[in-house]
Amino acid sequence: MSTMNLIRLELKKIKRTGFLPAFLGGGILAAAVPAVNTAFRPELFAGLSAPPVSILLGANWQMMSMLNVLLIVAGACVLYHIEYADNAMRKMSTLPVRESSLFFGKAAVLILAGVLLLAIEAVSVFGCSIYWFSRAAAPSAGILKSFGFFLLMLIPAALLSLALASACRNLWTSLGIGVVCVFAATMIPAQRFALTLFPFAMPFQMPVNHTGDVIRNYAIAAAAETIVISLSEVIILKVRRIFA
Amino acid sequence: MNIIETQGLTKSYGGFTAVSGINLHIPQGSVYGFLGPNGAGKSTTMKMFLGLTKPTGGSFVIDGMRFPDSRVQILKEIGSLIEAPSFYGNLTGEENLDIIRRILGLPRSSVSEALETVGLTPHRKQLAKKYSLGMKQRLGLAGALIGRPPILILDEPTNGLDPVGIHEIRTLIRSLPQRFACTVLVSSHLLSEIELMADHIGILNHGRLLFEGTPDALKRDATFQGYPTDNLEDTFLALIDADNRQRGGAR
Ligand SMILES: Nc1ncnc2c1ncn2[C@@H]1O[C@H](COP(=O)(O)OP(=O)(O)OP(=O)(O)O)[C@@H](O)[C@H]1O
Ligand SMILES: [Mg+2]
């Protein structure tokens, strides 16, 4: 099957699961964070001298990214829960389609949902910076760069949660492990670069806090993790079949 | 010509042998009835044909192909219904079939045809989760038939159906080789049921193949060995009983 068809197939499967409404609602909730936060104390933020995007993200990204990662973890669980709940997976494994193809179809859906989240949030940050920081020119380039970086940082987390969800037949097991991993990730000290490369910790990183070199290293790490997690999943699925 | 052939096919779970060196010959275009009591190894054998579980010994060929090299190719040729119903509970019957249709690359019309064939058309918009057991079984059958595959593997397809449903599905299965030019491997506990559908029979007990051949050959064999033959069900029970006693004696 073509990639497009695989994605369409997975989109058909998530009907009535509340997957898309959850991401839309979650995105709007996360988007409200900078607006509400700034609306309550505009003078505090407007008085700062840093670029508006840095101020807005610095004050709100921790909260916003937390929502993003939790939604990604829950979304991944839903994507596999529908396969396991009524044993649809058994039917799938007797059809001429690779289990790894299904995995990558789901990964594409999850990453697209992540794009949706980030897009809503980017619009909000853009609006806030225009509304409260009118002294600066419209910061669209900075926002695009930041959110491009956020998307890259979200991909390994999405793949890892999906791999976790595919390994656990029980929704609550994968959800529990995922949430624990996310909270563990928030406790990782920012100065320990190696530790912040934990896939669930990367979505919390902000480019405004780092130099170009460090940003590049994060980007490389995210790409590397994406490849490693994908390859591992393909191997795990193969091995699981052998021991079935 | 045999479309499925096994040579000494064996499956062991730890020390327990579920399928023990069986040699099956399933002729193309036949309805092959796979018969045996609970735990005989019918489902296990069928799962091996679908690549759901790996043989621990022996081998088999399906339409000239083998696992795992031709896995996807073999699965393109098989429509299957194995044990417990499997479906997406959050989707309707129709949407469930549409998922299968997309994977098999079939035209849109195949979904309504399959629904019609198994008599699910009035319930097509209902969530599969809310189906009764018999309706789930029909949905599974529709999912097996939808691609008009050359090989059908049906594990107790009449399980959970009412008497009318059983009759319908039996008639359907019997008509399949002519309608779709396919081979059907169908399992059951009841010889009386298999007798009505199958032109070839394989009898399995404790993982071993006790008999393989036509219903007539079974009668001849049974008469020769002094088993009752006025009723084939009695023949089957006598055969299983003799085998169990022999196994008991060997222990
Ligand atoms: N995953 C497994 N692990 C261990 N033993 C198993 C497993 N699957 C099946 N068995 C054993 O293999 C034997 C054959 O099981 P199988 O399901 O093939 O029987 P069957 O002929 O389909 O029976 P039924 O008519 O009840 O469906 C049984 O004794 C069963 O306990
Ligand atoms: Mg069985």
PDB file of C-alpha atoms and ligand atoms in Angstrom, chain B residues 13 16 18 37-44 83 156 189, ligand 1:
ATOM      1  CA  TYR B  13       4.156 -25.602  23.120  1.00  0.00           C
ATOM      2  CA  PHE B  16       3.050 -30.330  24.906  1.00  0.00           C
ATOM      3  CA  ALA B  18      -0.661 -29.643  19.887  1.00  0.00           C
ATOM      4  CA  PRO B  37     -12.908 -32.699  19.356  1.00  0.00           C
ATOM      5  CA  ASN B  38     -11.924 -29.703  21.522  1.00  0.00           C
ATOM      6  CA  GLY B  39      -8.181 -29.268  21.699  1.00  0.00           C
ATOM      7  CA  ALA B  40      -7.486 -31.580  18.750  1.00  0.00           C
ATOM      8  CA  GLY B  41      -5.282 -28.938  17.088  1.00  0.00           C
ATOM      9  CA  LYS B  42      -7.583 -27.661  14.328  1.00  0.00           C
ATOM     10  CA  SER B  43      -7.185 -23.974  15.108  1.00  0.00           C
ATOM     11  CA  THR B  44      -3.463 -24.405  15.681  1.00  0.00           C
ATOM     12  CA  GLU B  83     -11.598 -18.475  16.449  1.00  0.00           C
ATOM     13  CA  GLU B 156     -15.985 -23.166  13.076  1.00  0.00           C
ATOM     14  CA  HIS B 189     -16.660 -30.612  15.968  1.00  0.00           C
TER      15      HIS B 189
HETATM   16  N1  LIG C   1      -0.587 -20.504  22.810  1.00  0.00           N
HETATM   17  C1  LIG C   1      -0.709 -21.747  23.324  1.00  0.00           C
HETATM   18  N2  LIG C   1       0.083 -22.154  24.324  1.00  0.00           N
HETATM   19  C2  LIG C   1      -0.016 -23.405  24.829  1.00  0.00           C
HETATM   20  N3  LIG C   1      -0.877 -24.328  24.393  1.00  0.00           N
HETATM   21  C3  LIG C   1      -1.703 -23.993  23.393  1.00  0.00           C
HETATM   22  C4  LIG C   1      -1.669 -22.689  22.793  1.00  0.00           C
HETATM   23  N4  LIG C   1      -2.585 -22.658  21.809  1.00  0.00           N
HETATM   24  C5  LIG C   1      -3.179 -23.858  21.809  1.00  0.00           C
HETATM   25  N5  LIG C   1      -2.648 -24.661  22.741  1.00  0.00           N
HETATM   26  C6  LIG C   1      -3.035 -26.063  23.001  1.00  0.00           C
HETATM   27  O1  LIG C   1      -3.019 -26.757  21.778  1.00  0.00           O
HETATM   28  C7  LIG C   1      -4.081 -27.692  21.748  1.00  0.00           C
HETATM   29  C8  LIG C   1      -4.843 -27.540  20.455  1.00  0.00           C
HETATM   30  O2  LIG C   1      -5.532 -26.328  20.479  1.00  0.00           O
HETATM   31  P1  LIG C   1      -6.443 -25.850  19.278  1.00  0.00           P
HETATM   32  O3  LIG C   1      -6.942 -24.499  19.612  1.00  0.00           O
HETATM   33  O4  LIG C   1      -5.697 -26.012  18.021  1.00  0.00           O
HETATM   34  O5  LIG C   1      -7.627 -26.899  19.340  1.00  0.00           O
HETATM   35  P2  LIG C   1      -8.926 -26.975  18.452  1.00  0.00           P
HETATM   36  O6  LIG C   1      -8.877 -28.248  17.710  1.00  0.00           O
HETATM   37  O7  LIG C   1      -9.064 -25.731  17.645  1.00  0.00           O
HETATM   38  O8  LIG C   1     -10.035 -27.035  19.571  1.00  0.00           O
HETATM   39  P3  LIG C   1     -11.488 -26.358  19.613  1.00  0.00           P
HETATM   40  O9  LIG C   1     -12.390 -27.294  18.906  1.00  0.00           O
HETATM   41  O10 LIG C   1     -11.796 -26.304  21.060  1.00  0.00           O
HETATM   42  O11 LIG C   1     -11.400 -25.015  18.976  1.00  0.00           O
HETATM   43  C9  LIG C   1      -4.915 -27.458  22.996  1.00  0.00           C
HETATM   44  O12 LIG C   1      -4.639 -28.473  23.918  1.00  0.00           O
HETATM   45  C10 LIG C   1      -4.435 -26.139  23.512  1.00  0.00           C
HETATM   46  O13 LIG C   1      -4.459 -26.110  24.924  1.00  0.00           O
END
